[in-house]
């Protein structure tokens, strides 16, 4: 991943990468959209350390062909506590004409429904609501994951989230395939105690990870 340059075809950064929960997989979303069957040479430089920083991972190089034949899907919907839901897509979806992450999340909040009501009408906390693992490009905003925070607690028990079919401007991937309408249920567990720390671990680069229940 390289730093932004005014000569490149994107406004924010060239790409964004997110390490997955397995600690081994990295998903990279690039801002410079490729055409079907475009090929690039992908290279990992010999500069990545193992977790204990004792060894350097060998360099790796491979030709990659871009090919997309499927619509993006809603990979998961999860509640954390009673005031936050996370929506993850199987691949980055585009919100065209949005120039900021805030604009993109607001447009999606108008489209996505929670318990038969648009999320935008339920009172979202705009300070904490955000697009995760996302990019601002010349075409709009690419989003892999959404975190919606609410100003009021969600209903305990089963809740229903509806994502409508996408169109050419929103909920569509860069190949032009729209999300198909889908309804997902998730459970909000009634909170009966204050949050507790379940685990504290040390990570790379001096980071400390604290997990709460």
C-alpha positions as a printed NumPy array, in Angstrom:
array([[  0.   ,   0.   ,   0.   ],
       [  1.364,   3.376,  -0.955],
       [  0.638,   6.894,   0.213],
       [ -1.87 ,   9.076,  -1.61 ],
       [ -0.565,  10.976,  -4.63 ],
       [ -2.417,  13.644,  -6.593],
       [ -1.4  ,  11.751,  -9.742],
       [ -3.271,   8.618,  -8.638],
       [ -6.944,   8.002,  -9.396],
       [ -8.304,   8.37 ,  -5.886],
       [ -8.823,  11.118,  -3.367],
       [ -8.227,   9.574,   0.026],
       [ -5.782,   6.676,  -0.094],
       [ -4.848,   4.023,  -2.617],
       [ -6.234,   1.201,  -0.511],
       [ -7.343,   0.1  ,   2.933],
       [ -6.433,  -3.196,   4.612],
       [ -8.076,  -4.998,   7.512],
       [ -6.67 ,  -7.931,   9.46 ],
       [ -9.322, -10.575,  10.024],
       [-10.119, -12.313,  13.311],
       [ -7.965, -15.33 ,  12.466],
       [ -4.89 , -13.081,  12.664],
       [ -3.629, -14.464,   9.336],
       [ -5.941, -13.091,   6.645],
       [ -5.862,  -9.521,   5.344],
       [ -8.61 ,  -8.11 ,   3.107],
       [ -7.403,  -5.26 ,   0.895],
       [ -9.869,  -2.901,  -0.793],
       [ -8.383,  -0.758,  -3.547],
       [ -9.751,   2.589,  -4.699],
       [ -8.636,   2.236,  -8.325],
       [-11.422,   0.076,  -9.762],
       [-10.268,  -2.62 , -12.178],
       [-12.136,  -3.936, -15.217],
       [-13.128,  -7.565, -15.59 ],
       [-10.098,  -9.796, -16.334],
       [ -7.587,  -7.03 , -15.634],
       [ -4.297,  -8.43 , -14.359],
       [ -1.869,  -6.926, -11.857],
       [  1.332,  -8.104, -10.255],
       [  0.803,  -8.365,  -6.49 ],
       [  3.878,  -8.312,  -4.278],
       [  4.413,  -8.57 ,  -0.531],
       [  7.793,  -7.104,   0.391],
       [ 10.227,  -8.778,   2.749],
       [  9.54 ,  -6.339,   5.564],
       [  6.705,  -7.953,   7.54 ],
       [  7.667,  -9.355,  10.914],
       [  6.232, -12.395,  12.645],
       [  4.087, -11.711,  15.709],
       [  7.029, -12.091,  18.1  ],
       [  9.168,  -9.881,  15.805],
       [ 11.891, -12.538,  15.7  ],
       [ 11.714, -13.254,  11.953],
       [ 10.876, -11.522,   8.693],
       [  8.328, -13.139,   6.398],
       [  9.695, -14.025,   2.976],
       [  8.69 , -11.845,   0.049],
       [  5.866, -13.114,  -2.148],
       [  4.827, -12.242,  -5.693],
       [  1.881, -13.399,  -7.807],
       [ -0.129, -12.254, -10.814],
       [ -3.772, -11.616,  -9.903],
       [ -6.735, -11.576, -12.299],
       [ -9.761,  -9.489, -11.332],
       [-13.064, -11.213, -12.021],
       [-16.425, -10.556, -10.378],
       [-19.567, -12.504, -11.322],
       [-21.612, -12.357,  -8.111],
       [-23.683,  -9.8  ,  -6.257],
       [-22.447,  -8.657,  -2.855],
       [-24.31 , -10.087,   0.112],
       [-24.881,  -9.184,   3.743],
       [-22.282, -11.363,   5.44 ],
       [-23.427, -10.753,   9.018],
       [-25.515,  -8.584,  11.314],
       [-24.522,  -8.454,  14.963],
       [-25.673,  -6.54 ,  18.016],
       [-23.145,  -5.474,  20.612],
       [-24.873,  -4.425,  23.802],
       [-28.237,  -2.773,  23.263],
       [-27.228,   0.347,  21.337],
       [-24.971,  -0.822,  18.51 ],
       [-25.331,  -3.036,  15.452],
       [-22.62 ,  -4.019,  12.978],
       [-23.448,  -4.863,   9.355],
       [-20.725,  -6.545,   7.299],
       [-20.879,  -7.125,   3.542],
       [-19.19 ,  -9.927,   1.614],
       [-17.326,  -7.3  ,  -0.424],
       [-17.12 ,  -3.529,  -0.572],
       [-20.343,  -1.802,  -1.655],
       [-20.398,   1.596,  -3.33 ],
       [-22.348,   4.673,  -2.263],
       [-22.06 ,   6.931,  -5.302],
       [-21.821,  10.725,  -5.057],
       [-20.964,  10.558,  -1.352],
       [-17.83 ,  12.569,  -0.622],
       [-17.468,  11.749,   3.098],
       [-17.995,   8.694,   5.284],
       [-20.74 ,  10.604,   7.136],
       [-22.674,  11.211,   3.912],
       [-22.351,   7.557,   2.958],
       [-23.617,   6.241,   6.319],
       [-26.52 ,   8.71 ,   6.241],
       [-27.555,   7.549,   2.758],
       [-27.433,   3.907,   3.874],
       [-29.362,   4.717,   7.062],
       [-32.164,   6.048,   4.847],
       [-32.248,   2.773,   2.888],
       [-31.753,   0.082,   5.536],
       [-34.674,  -0.736,   7.848],
       [-34.692,  -2.002,  11.412],
       [-37.987,  -3.48 ,  12.581],
       [-39.842,  -1.95 ,   9.583],
       [-38.471,   1.542,  10.125],
       [-35.606,   3.298,   8.37 ],
       [-32.546,   3.396,  10.605],
       [-32.305,   7.149,  10.025],
       [-35.626,   7.57 ,  11.842],
       [-34.573,   5.635,  14.931],
       [-32.119,   8.17 ,  16.311],
       [-28.543,   7.276,  15.44 ],
       [-25.583,   8.653,  17.346],
       [-23.667,  10.373,  14.548],
       [-20.579,  10.851,  16.698],
       [-19.95 ,   7.114,  16.944],
       [-21.719,   5.722,  13.847],
       [-19.081,   4.983,  11.233],
       [-18.053,   3.145,   8.09 ],
       [-15.288,   0.653,   8.875],
       [-12.599,  -0.592,   6.484],
       [-13.792,   1.926,   3.914],
       [-12.432,   4.27 ,   1.24 ],
       [-13.318,   7.577,  -0.362],
       [-12.826,   7.353,  -4.14 ],
       [-13.599,   9.495,  -7.163],
       [-16.849,   7.55 ,  -7.686],
       [-18.078,   7.699,  -4.095],
       [-17.451,   5.767,  -0.885],
       [-16.588,   2.058,  -0.755],
       [-17.816,   0.386,   2.445],
       [-17.089,  -3.102,   3.789],
       [-18.605,  -2.725,   7.236],
       [-21.052,  -0.39 ,   9.016],
       [-21.387,   0.349,  12.723],
       [-24.627,   2.038,  13.729],
       [-24.909,   3.429,  17.253],
       [-28.33 ,   4.453,  18.6  ],
       [-29.299,   7.14 ,  21.076],
       [-31.955,   4.848,  22.614],
       [-31.661,   1.153,  23.55 ],
       [-32.79 ,  -1.4  ,  20.973],
       [-35.659,  -3.749,  21.795],
       [-34.646,  -6.818,  23.789],
       [-35.043, -10.125,  21.98 ],
       [-35.332, -10.735,  18.24 ],
       [-34.892,  -7.775,  15.903],
       [-35.221,  -7.721,  12.107],
       [-32.946,  -5.852,   9.708],
       [-33.924,  -5.384,   6.063],
       [-31.421,  -4.39 ,   3.389],
       [-33.198,  -3.464,   0.126],
       [-32.082,  -4.334,  -3.372],
       [-29.346,  -1.987,  -4.517],
       [-29.351,   0.104,  -7.661],
       [-26.725,   1.835,  -9.799],
       [-26.079,   4.465,  -7.114],
       [-26.105,   2.631,  -3.793],
       [-25.645,  -0.887,  -2.384],
       [-23.809,  -1.996,  -5.523],
       [-20.293,  -3.325,  -6.086],
       [-17.766,  -1.777,  -8.452],
       [-18.603,  -4.353, -11.148],
       [-22.196,  -3.12 , -11.18 ],
       [-23.812,  -6.034,  -9.323],
       [-26.362,  -4.828,  -6.743],
       [-27.07 ,  -6.276,  -3.324],
       [-30.238,  -8.374,  -3.45 ],
       [-32.97 ,  -7.631,  -0.92 ],
       [-32.421,  -9.608,   2.251],
       [-33.88 ,  -9.782,   5.753],
       [-31.717, -10.798,   8.69 ],
       [-32.705, -11.414,  12.303],
       [-30.447, -10.874,  15.289],
       [-30.849, -10.984,  19.033],
       [-30.389,  -8.17 ,  21.513],
       [-29.713,  -9.493,  24.991],
       [-31.091,  -7.504,  27.886],
       [-28.309,  -5.876,  29.875],
       [-28.423,  -6.728,  33.556],
       [-24.954,  -5.63 ,  34.622],
       [-22.154,  -3.239,  33.772],
       [-19.611,  -4.252,  31.079],
       [-16.771,  -6.501,  32.239],
       [-13.296,  -7.052,  30.838],
       [-12.945, -10.619,  29.54 ],
       [ -9.43 , -10.559,  28.113],
       [ -6.362,  -8.338,  27.779],
       [ -3.681,  -9.236,  25.257],
       [ -0.585,  -7.565,  23.873],
       [ -0.309,  -7.085,  20.128],
       [  2.299,  -5.924,  17.658],
       [  3.699,  -2.397,  17.566],
       [  3.06 ,  -1.931,  21.259],
       [ -0.748,  -2.201,  20.976],
       [ -2.847,  -3.587,  23.829],
       [ -6.221,  -5.223,  23.062],
       [ -8.955,  -5.184,  25.703],
       [-12.054,  -7.347,  25.137],
       [-15.301,  -6.586,  26.935],
       [-18.296,  -8.859,  27.26 ]])
